[in-house]
Amino acid sequence: MEDQLRELAQDQLAQGHVHGAVETLRQLLASDPDDGEAHALLAIALYNMRRLHAARYEAGAGVALAPESALAHYALGTVEMGARRFAAAEAHFRQALALEPHAPGLLRAQASLYELWGKPAQVGPLLLQALALAPEDPATLVALGSHALQQGRLDEAGERALAALRLDPESADGLALMGRVLLRRGDPAEAREHALQALRIDATHRGALHVLSGAKARQNPLLGLWWRYSVWMESIGTTRSILVLLFAYAAYRIALGLAQQQGLKDWVVPIEIAWLAIVAYTWIGPGLFRRSLERELQGVRLSPKF
């Protein structure tokens, strides 16, 4: 039963069903609270939901309970990378690779760390090692394509994206990468279709949401700005969203105080209206954005050449 729950959770995570994976892993941990790898998988699911504090707690429990598990070190490394604690993340990824030196996914994780850390010279060799271990791994091809795009090698990025999609036409990462390439080539319509197809597979795919925002910006700069802001708010998680609201409230109080001190009575009402608009949008904005996205997802059609 426990093995079945673990396999189900891994499948749910792979398919982007994060909430379902969390429930499955909680069932697993209810029957065995000392299962370190279950804690590690739960940490990955929580991290994907942007629940960073809970993810760090579960990842720490995973390493404490299973110090010889590459998965546990990978999970904690991923959470540390998300918190921009790069040195700590590097230590855990290295430990994971020491335990499983022939795992392409661990090599990709370390490459992602160096990309984020601003050490691009170390990214390519790690990804090529991963490709040598698994030449037909779509995830590695996408990672290589993304790295090539970061370096300005647009043609190579497109070739890597197409190779990944030939191996796995349902790769949300591959579709999002192709969308980024098409956007850079000046084809926002086709980029939009690829982003939407990726979102049909994984409705929370951040790369696809960024591509869609970029395509919207080419269509209408103000609309694109709204999409980018909405995507950003969705990506930062609940805690940071509350901090943004608190910062906006502090700015409102300061602006209101200055207006009253300087005798600028005509500014008081607009400032109060602006604050009420921010509060109202914080409440209704996410729903509006989701409904807009749902409308976009209707009638997705890719060009025959893809």
Short mmCIF file of N, CA and C in Angstrom, two decimals, residues 15-171:
data_model
loop_
_atom_site.label_atom_id
_atom_site.label_comp_id
_atom_site.label_asym_id
_atom_site.label_seq_id
_atom_site.Cartn_x
_atom_site.Cartn_y
_atom_site.Cartn_z
N GLN A 15 2.93 14.84 -13.50
CA GLN A 15 1.85 15.33 -14.36
C GLN A 15 1.36 16.71 -13.97
N GLY A 16 1.98 17.29 -12.92
CA GLY A 16 1.59 18.63 -12.50
C GLY A 16 0.39 18.69 -11.58
N HIS A 17 -0.07 17.54 -11.09
CA HIS A 17 -1.22 17.51 -10.17
C HIS A 17 -0.70 17.65 -8.74
N VAL A 18 -0.27 18.88 -8.42
CA VAL A 18 0.45 19.09 -7.17
C VAL A 18 -0.45 18.90 -5.95
N HIS A 19 -1.66 19.44 -6.00
CA HIS A 19 -2.57 19.32 -4.85
C HIS A 19 -2.91 17.86 -4.56
N GLY A 20 -3.12 17.09 -5.62
CA GLY A 20 -3.37 15.66 -5.44
C GLY A 20 -2.17 14.95 -4.83
N ALA A 21 -0.96 15.33 -5.25
CA ALA A 21 0.26 14.73 -4.70
C ALA A 21 0.38 15.03 -3.21
N VAL A 22 0.04 16.25 -2.82
CA VAL A 22 0.11 16.61 -1.39
C VAL A 22 -0.81 15.72 -0.57
N GLU A 23 -2.03 15.54 -1.04
CA GLU A 23 -2.97 14.69 -0.30
C GLU A 23 -2.50 13.24 -0.24
N THR A 24 -1.96 12.74 -1.35
CA THR A 24 -1.45 11.36 -1.36
C THR A 24 -0.29 11.20 -0.38
N LEU A 25 0.61 12.16 -0.38
CA LEU A 25 1.78 12.08 0.52
C LEU A 25 1.38 12.23 1.98
N ARG A 26 0.37 13.00 2.25
CA ARG A 26 -0.12 13.10 3.63
C ARG A 26 -0.71 11.78 4.10
N GLN A 27 -1.38 11.08 3.20
CA GLN A 27 -1.87 9.74 3.54
C GLN A 27 -0.70 8.80 3.84
N LEU A 28 0.34 8.89 3.00
CA LEU A 28 1.51 8.04 3.18
C LEU A 28 2.19 8.32 4.51
N LEU A 29 2.33 9.61 4.84
CA LEU A 29 3.00 9.99 6.09
C LEU A 29 2.15 9.69 7.31
N ALA A 30 0.84 9.63 7.14
CA ALA A 30 -0.03 9.25 8.26
C ALA A 30 0.23 7.81 8.67
N SER A 31 0.56 6.96 7.69
CA SER A 31 0.85 5.56 8.00
C SER A 31 2.31 5.34 8.39
N ASP A 32 3.21 6.23 7.92
CA ASP A 32 4.63 6.11 8.27
C ASP A 32 5.26 7.51 8.39
N PRO A 33 5.16 8.12 9.57
CA PRO A 33 5.67 9.49 9.74
C PRO A 33 7.18 9.62 9.58
N ASP A 34 7.90 8.50 9.63
CA ASP A 34 9.36 8.55 9.55
C ASP A 34 9.89 8.22 8.16
N ASP A 35 9.04 8.29 7.16
CA ASP A 35 9.46 8.03 5.78
C ASP A 35 10.12 9.30 5.23
N GLY A 36 11.44 9.32 5.23
CA GLY A 36 12.18 10.51 4.82
C GLY A 36 11.92 10.91 3.38
N GLU A 37 11.83 9.93 2.49
CA GLU A 37 11.63 10.26 1.08
C GLU A 37 10.21 10.78 0.83
N ALA A 38 9.25 10.34 1.64
CA ALA A 38 7.91 10.92 1.52
C ALA A 38 7.92 12.38 1.94
N HIS A 39 8.67 12.70 2.98
CA HIS A 39 8.82 14.10 3.39
C HIS A 39 9.48 14.90 2.26
N ALA A 40 10.47 14.30 1.60
CA ALA A 40 11.17 14.99 0.51
C ALA A 40 10.22 15.26 -0.66
N LEU A 41 9.41 14.27 -1.02
CA LEU A 41 8.45 14.47 -2.11
C LEU A 41 7.41 15.53 -1.75
N LEU A 42 7.00 15.52 -0.47
CA LEU A 42 6.04 16.54 -0.02
C LEU A 42 6.68 17.93 -0.10
N ALA A 43 7.97 18.01 0.23
CA ALA A 43 8.67 19.29 0.12
C ALA A 43 8.67 19.81 -1.31
N ILE A 44 8.90 18.91 -2.26
CA ILE A 44 8.90 19.32 -3.68
C ILE A 44 7.52 19.81 -4.09
N ALA A 45 6.47 19.09 -3.66
CA ALA A 45 5.10 19.50 -3.99
C ALA A 45 4.79 20.87 -3.39
N LEU A 46 5.14 21.07 -2.14
CA LEU A 46 4.88 22.35 -1.47
C LEU A 46 5.68 23.48 -2.11
N TYR A 47 6.90 23.16 -2.51
CA TYR A 47 7.73 24.16 -3.20
C TYR A 47 7.06 24.59 -4.51
N ASN A 48 6.52 23.63 -5.24
CA ASN A 48 5.84 23.95 -6.50
C ASN A 48 4.59 24.79 -6.27
N MET A 49 4.03 24.72 -5.05
CA MET A 49 2.88 25.54 -4.69
C MET A 49 3.31 26.88 -4.10
N ARG A 50 4.63 27.14 -4.06
CA ARG A 50 5.21 28.37 -3.51
C ARG A 50 5.00 28.49 -2.01
N ARG A 51 4.80 27.37 -1.34
CA ARG A 51 4.70 27.37 0.13
C ARG A 51 6.11 27.07 0.67
N LEU A 52 6.95 28.09 0.64
CA LEU A 52 8.39 27.88 0.83
C LEU A 52 8.75 27.48 2.26
N HIS A 53 8.10 28.09 3.25
CA HIS A 53 8.44 27.75 4.63
C HIS A 53 8.07 26.30 4.95
N ALA A 54 6.87 25.90 4.52
CA ALA A 54 6.45 24.52 4.74
C ALA A 54 7.35 23.55 3.97
N ALA A 55 7.75 23.94 2.75
CA ALA A 55 8.62 23.09 1.94
C ALA A 55 9.98 22.90 2.63
N ARG A 56 10.51 23.98 3.19
CA ARG A 56 11.82 23.88 3.86
C ARG A 56 11.73 22.98 5.08
N TYR A 57 10.64 23.08 5.81
CA TYR A 57 10.47 22.21 6.98
C TYR A 57 10.43 20.74 6.56
N GLU A 58 9.65 20.43 5.53
CA GLU A 58 9.53 19.04 5.08
C GLU A 58 10.84 18.53 4.50
N ALA A 59 11.55 19.39 3.75
CA ALA A 59 12.83 18.98 3.18
C ALA A 59 13.86 18.72 4.27
N GLY A 60 13.87 19.56 5.29
CA GLY A 60 14.77 19.34 6.42
C GLY A 60 14.46 18.04 7.13
N ALA A 61 13.17 17.74 7.29
CA ALA A 61 12.78 16.47 7.92
C ALA A 61 13.22 15.29 7.06
N GLY A 62 13.11 15.46 5.73
CA GLY A 62 13.53 14.38 4.83
C GLY A 62 15.00 14.05 4.97
N VAL A 63 15.86 15.07 5.02
CA VAL A 63 17.31 14.84 5.16
C VAL A 63 17.63 14.26 6.55
N ALA A 64 16.94 14.75 7.58
CA ALA A 64 17.18 14.24 8.94
C ALA A 64 16.81 12.76 9.06
N LEU A 65 15.72 12.37 8.40
CA LEU A 65 15.25 10.98 8.49
C LEU A 65 15.94 10.06 7.49
N ALA A 66 16.41 10.61 6.38
CA ALA A 66 17.05 9.78 5.34
C ALA A 66 18.29 10.48 4.83
N PRO A 67 19.34 10.58 5.66
CA PRO A 67 20.54 11.33 5.25
C PRO A 67 21.29 10.71 4.07
N GLU A 68 21.03 9.45 3.76
CA GLU A 68 21.69 8.79 2.63
C GLU A 68 20.80 8.73 1.40
N SER A 69 19.76 9.54 1.38
CA SER A 69 18.84 9.56 0.23
C SER A 69 19.18 10.73 -0.69
N ALA A 70 19.46 10.41 -1.94
CA ALA A 70 19.72 11.46 -2.92
C ALA A 70 18.49 12.33 -3.12
N LEU A 71 17.30 11.71 -3.07
CA LEU A 71 16.06 12.46 -3.24
C LEU A 71 15.90 13.50 -2.13
N ALA A 72 16.22 13.13 -0.90
CA ALA A 72 16.08 14.06 0.23
C ALA A 72 17.01 15.26 0.05
N HIS A 73 18.26 15.01 -0.36
CA HIS A 73 19.20 16.11 -0.56
C HIS A 73 18.79 16.96 -1.76
N TYR A 74 18.26 16.31 -2.80
CA TYR A 74 17.77 17.06 -3.96
C TYR A 74 16.64 18.01 -3.55
N ALA A 75 15.71 17.50 -2.74
CA ALA A 75 14.57 18.32 -2.32
C ALA A 75 15.04 19.53 -1.51
N LEU A 76 15.94 19.29 -0.56
CA LEU A 76 16.42 20.41 0.25
C LEU A 76 17.24 21.38 -0.59
N GLY A 77 18.02 20.86 -1.52
CA GLY A 77 18.78 21.73 -2.42
C GLY A 77 17.86 22.60 -3.27
N THR A 78 16.76 22.02 -3.73
CA THR A 78 15.80 22.77 -4.55
C THR A 78 15.17 23.91 -3.74
N VAL A 79 14.80 23.60 -2.49
CA VAL A 79 14.18 24.63 -1.65
C VAL A 79 15.19 25.73 -1.32
N GLU A 80 16.43 25.34 -1.02
CA GLU A 80 17.46 26.34 -0.73
C GLU A 80 17.74 27.21 -1.96
N MET A 81 17.71 26.61 -3.13
CA MET A 81 17.90 27.38 -4.36
C MET A 81 16.77 28.38 -4.55
N GLY A 82 15.55 27.95 -4.25
CA GLY A 82 14.41 28.86 -4.36
C GLY A 82 14.50 30.03 -3.40
N ALA A 83 15.16 29.79 -2.25
CA ALA A 83 15.35 30.86 -1.27
C ALA A 83 16.63 31.65 -1.55
N ARG A 84 17.30 31.32 -2.66
CA ARG A 84 18.54 32.00 -3.09
C ARG A 84 19.68 31.81 -2.08
N ARG A 85 19.64 30.68 -1.37
CA ARG A 85 20.77 30.29 -0.54
C ARG A 85 21.62 29.33 -1.38
N PHE A 86 22.39 29.91 -2.28
CA PHE A 86 23.03 29.13 -3.33
C PHE A 86 24.10 28.18 -2.81
N ALA A 87 24.89 28.62 -1.86
CA ALA A 87 25.96 27.77 -1.34
C ALA A 87 25.38 26.53 -0.66
N ALA A 88 24.30 26.72 0.12
CA ALA A 88 23.66 25.58 0.78
C ALA A 88 23.05 24.64 -0.26
N ALA A 89 22.43 25.21 -1.29
CA ALA A 89 21.84 24.38 -2.35
C ALA A 89 22.92 23.57 -3.05
N GLU A 90 24.05 24.21 -3.34
CA GLU A 90 25.15 23.52 -4.01
C GLU A 90 25.64 22.35 -3.18
N ALA A 91 25.75 22.53 -1.87
CA ALA A 91 26.22 21.45 -1.00
C ALA A 91 25.28 20.25 -1.05
N HIS A 92 23.97 20.50 -1.05
CA HIS A 92 23.02 19.39 -1.08
C HIS A 92 22.98 18.72 -2.45
N PHE A 93 23.08 19.49 -3.52
CA PHE A 93 23.11 18.88 -4.84
C PHE A 93 24.37 18.02 -5.02
N ARG A 94 25.48 18.51 -4.50
CA ARG A 94 26.71 17.70 -4.58
C ARG A 94 26.59 16.41 -3.78
N GLN A 95 25.95 16.51 -2.62
CA GLN A 95 25.75 15.30 -1.82
C GLN A 95 24.83 14.32 -2.55
N ALA A 96 23.79 14.85 -3.18
CA ALA A 96 22.88 13.99 -3.94
C ALA A 96 23.61 13.29 -5.08
N LEU A 97 24.49 14.04 -5.78
CA LEU A 97 25.25 13.45 -6.89
C LEU A 97 26.28 12.45 -6.40
N ALA A 98 26.81 12.66 -5.21
CA ALA A 98 27.74 11.68 -4.64
C ALA A 98 27.03 10.36 -4.37
N LEU A 99 25.75 10.45 -4.00
CA LEU A 99 24.96 9.25 -3.72
C LEU A 99 24.45 8.60 -5.00
N GLU A 100 24.13 9.42 -6.01
CA GLU A 100 23.65 8.90 -7.30
C GLU A 100 24.34 9.67 -8.43
N PRO A 101 25.57 9.30 -8.75
CA PRO A 101 26.36 10.09 -9.72
C PRO A 101 25.87 10.00 -11.16
N HIS A 102 24.99 9.04 -11.47
CA HIS A 102 24.56 8.87 -12.86
C HIS A 102 23.08 9.25 -13.05
N ALA A 103 22.63 10.22 -12.29
CA ALA A 103 21.24 10.66 -12.38
C ALA A 103 21.16 11.97 -13.18
N PRO A 104 20.62 11.94 -14.41
CA PRO A 104 20.55 13.17 -15.21
C PRO A 104 19.80 14.30 -14.52
N GLY A 105 18.75 13.93 -13.78
CA GLY A 105 17.95 14.96 -13.12
C GLY A 105 18.74 15.76 -12.09
N LEU A 106 19.67 15.09 -11.41
CA LEU A 106 20.50 15.79 -10.42
C LEU A 106 21.49 16.72 -11.11
N LEU A 107 22.02 16.27 -12.24
CA LEU A 107 22.92 17.14 -13.01
C LEU A 107 22.18 18.37 -13.54
N ARG A 108 20.93 18.17 -13.98
CA ARG A 108 20.13 19.31 -14.44
C ARG A 108 19.86 20.28 -13.29
N ALA A 109 19.59 19.72 -12.12
CA ALA A 109 19.31 20.59 -10.97
C ALA A 109 20.52 21.46 -10.64
N GLN A 110 21.70 20.84 -10.65
CA GLN A 110 22.90 21.63 -10.35
C GLN A 110 23.15 22.67 -11.44
N ALA A 111 22.87 22.30 -12.68
CA ALA A 111 23.02 23.27 -13.78
C ALA A 111 22.06 24.44 -13.59
N SER A 112 20.82 24.15 -13.17
CA SER A 112 19.85 25.22 -12.91
C SER A 112 20.35 26.16 -11.82
N LEU A 113 20.97 25.57 -10.81
CA LEU A 113 21.53 26.38 -9.72
C LEU A 113 22.58 27.35 -10.26
N TYR A 114 23.50 26.86 -11.07
CA TYR A 114 24.57 27.72 -11.58
C TYR A 114 24.02 28.79 -12.54
N GLU A 115 22.95 28.44 -13.28
CA GLU A 115 22.31 29.44 -14.15
C GLU A 115 21.76 30.58 -13.31
N LEU A 116 21.06 30.22 -12.24
CA LEU A 116 20.47 31.22 -11.36
C LEU A 116 21.53 31.99 -10.58
N TRP A 117 22.62 31.33 -10.27
CA TRP A 117 23.69 31.89 -9.46
C TRP A 117 24.58 32.85 -10.27
N GLY A 118 24.39 32.84 -11.59
CA GLY A 118 25.21 33.69 -12.43
C GLY A 118 26.56 33.08 -12.77
N LYS A 119 26.59 31.75 -12.91
CA LYS A 119 27.81 31.04 -13.28
C LYS A 119 27.55 30.22 -14.55
N PRO A 120 27.27 30.89 -15.68
CA PRO A 120 26.86 30.18 -16.90
C PRO A 120 27.93 29.23 -17.45
N ALA A 121 29.20 29.49 -17.18
CA ALA A 121 30.27 28.64 -17.72
C ALA A 121 30.16 27.21 -17.18
N GLN A 122 29.53 27.04 -16.02
CA GLN A 122 29.42 25.71 -15.42
C GLN A 122 28.14 24.98 -15.83
N VAL A 123 27.27 25.67 -16.52
CA VAL A 123 25.97 25.08 -16.86
C VAL A 123 26.09 24.08 -18.00
N GLY A 124 26.68 24.51 -19.12
CA GLY A 124 26.76 23.66 -20.31
C GLY A 124 27.39 22.30 -20.06
N PRO A 125 28.59 22.24 -19.43
CA PRO A 125 29.20 20.93 -19.19
C PRO A 125 28.33 19.97 -18.39
N LEU A 126 27.63 20.48 -17.38
CA LEU A 126 26.75 19.61 -16.59
C LEU A 126 25.59 19.07 -17.44
N LEU A 127 25.03 19.93 -18.28
CA LEU A 127 23.91 19.48 -19.11
C LEU A 127 24.37 18.49 -20.18
N LEU A 128 25.56 18.68 -20.70
CA LEU A 128 26.09 17.72 -21.67
C LEU A 128 26.38 16.37 -21.01
N GLN A 129 26.82 16.40 -19.76
CA GLN A 129 26.98 15.14 -19.01
C GLN A 129 25.63 14.43 -18.87
N ALA A 130 24.59 15.21 -18.54
CA ALA A 130 23.25 14.64 -18.39
C ALA A 130 22.78 14.06 -19.72
N LEU A 131 23.05 14.76 -20.84
CA LEU A 131 22.64 14.27 -22.15
C LEU A 131 23.38 12.99 -22.52
N ALA A 132 24.64 12.90 -22.14
CA ALA A 132 25.40 11.68 -22.43
C ALA A 132 24.82 10.48 -21.68
N LEU A 133 24.29 10.71 -20.48
CA LEU A 133 23.69 9.63 -19.70
C LEU A 133 22.33 9.23 -20.25
N ALA A 134 21.60 10.20 -20.83
CA ALA A 134 20.26 9.92 -21.34
C ALA A 134 20.03 10.75 -22.60
N PRO A 135 20.53 10.26 -23.76
CA PRO A 135 20.47 11.06 -24.99
C PRO A 135 19.07 11.42 -25.46
N GLU A 136 18.07 10.66 -25.05
CA GLU A 136 16.70 10.92 -25.49
C GLU A 136 15.82 11.39 -24.34
N ASP A 137 16.40 12.14 -23.45
CA ASP A 137 15.66 12.69 -22.31
C ASP A 137 15.15 14.08 -22.68
N PRO A 138 13.83 14.25 -22.87
CA PRO A 138 13.30 15.56 -23.27
C PRO A 138 13.65 16.67 -22.27
N ALA A 139 13.67 16.34 -20.99
CA ALA A 139 13.94 17.37 -19.98
C ALA A 139 15.35 17.94 -20.14
N THR A 140 16.31 17.08 -20.46
CA THR A 140 17.68 17.56 -20.65
C THR A 140 17.79 18.38 -21.93
N LEU A 141 17.10 17.95 -22.99
CA LEU A 141 17.11 18.72 -24.24
C LEU A 141 16.51 20.11 -24.02
N VAL A 142 15.43 20.18 -23.23
CA VAL A 142 14.83 21.48 -22.93
C VAL A 142 15.79 22.35 -22.13
N ALA A 143 16.47 21.74 -21.16
CA ALA A 143 17.43 22.51 -20.36
C ALA A 143 18.56 23.05 -21.22
N LEU A 144 19.05 22.23 -22.15
CA LEU A 144 20.09 22.69 -23.07
C LEU A 144 19.57 23.82 -23.97
N GLY A 145 18.34 23.67 -24.43
CA GLY A 145 17.74 24.71 -25.26
C GLY A 145 17.56 26.01 -24.51
N SER A 146 17.14 25.91 -23.27
CA SER A 146 16.95 27.11 -22.45
C SER A 146 18.28 27.80 -22.19
N HIS A 147 19.31 27.01 -21.94
CA HIS A 147 20.65 27.58 -21.73
C HIS A 147 21.15 28.27 -23.01
N ALA A 148 20.92 27.62 -24.15
CA ALA A 148 21.33 28.22 -25.43
C ALA A 148 20.59 29.55 -25.66
N LEU A 149 19.31 29.59 -25.30
CA LEU A 149 18.53 30.82 -25.47
C LEU A 149 19.08 31.93 -24.57
N GLN A 150 19.44 31.54 -23.34
CA GLN A 150 20.03 32.53 -22.41
C GLN A 150 21.33 33.11 -22.98
N GLN A 151 22.06 32.30 -23.74
CA GLN A 151 23.33 32.72 -24.31
C GLN A 151 23.15 33.39 -25.68
N GLY A 152 21.91 33.51 -26.13
CA GLY A 152 21.64 34.17 -27.40
C GLY A 152 21.74 33.28 -28.63
N ARG A 153 21.86 31.96 -28.42
CA ARG A 153 21.95 31.03 -29.55
C ARG A 153 20.54 30.55 -29.91
N LEU A 154 19.84 31.37 -30.66
CA LEU A 154 18.42 31.17 -30.92
C LEU A 154 18.15 29.92 -31.75
N ASP A 155 18.95 29.69 -32.79
CA ASP A 155 18.73 28.53 -33.66
C ASP A 155 18.93 27.23 -32.88
N GLU A 156 19.98 27.18 -32.08
CA GLU A 156 20.23 25.97 -31.28
C GLU A 156 19.08 25.73 -30.30
N ALA A 157 18.58 26.80 -29.69
CA ALA A 157 17.48 26.67 -28.74
C ALA A 157 16.24 26.09 -29.44
N GLY A 158 15.96 26.57 -30.65
CA GLY A 158 14.82 26.06 -31.40
C GLY A 158 14.99 24.59 -31.76
N GLU A 159 16.20 24.20 -32.16
CA GLU A 159 16.47 22.80 -32.50
C GLU A 159 16.29 21.90 -31.29
N ARG A 160 16.76 22.36 -30.13
CA ARG A 160 16.62 21.56 -28.90
C ARG A 160 15.14 21.42 -28.52
N ALA A 161 14.39 22.51 -28.67
CA ALA A 161 12.97 22.46 -28.33
C ALA A 161 12.23 21.48 -29.24
N LEU A 162 12.51 21.54 -30.55
CA LEU A 162 11.85 20.63 -31.48
C LEU A 162 12.24 19.18 -31.22
N ALA A 163 13.51 18.94 -30.88
CA ALA A 163 13.96 17.58 -30.57
C ALA A 163 13.22 17.04 -29.35
N ALA A 164 13.05 17.89 -28.33
CA ALA A 164 12.33 17.48 -27.12
C ALA A 164 10.87 17.17 -27.44
N LEU A 165 10.25 17.99 -28.29
CA LEU A 165 8.83 17.79 -28.62
C LEU A 165 8.63 16.58 -29.53
N ARG A 166 9.63 16.25 -30.34
CA ARG A 166 9.51 15.02 -31.14
C ARG A 166 9.50 13.80 -30.22
N LEU A 167 10.27 13.85 -29.14
CA LEU A 167 10.32 12.73 -28.19
C LEU A 167 9.09 12.71 -27.29
N ASP A 168 8.61 13.91 -26.93
CA ASP A 168 7.45 14.01 -26.04
C ASP A 168 6.60 15.21 -26.44
N PRO A 169 5.62 14.99 -27.32
CA PRO A 169 4.79 16.11 -27.78
C PRO A 169 3.99 16.76 -26.65
N GLU A 170 3.85 16.07 -25.51
CA GLU A 170 3.10 16.62 -24.38
C GLU A 170 4.01 17.27 -23.34
N SER A 171 5.23 17.57 -23.72
CA SER A 171 6.17 18.21 -22.79
C SER A 171 5.81 19.69 -22.64
#
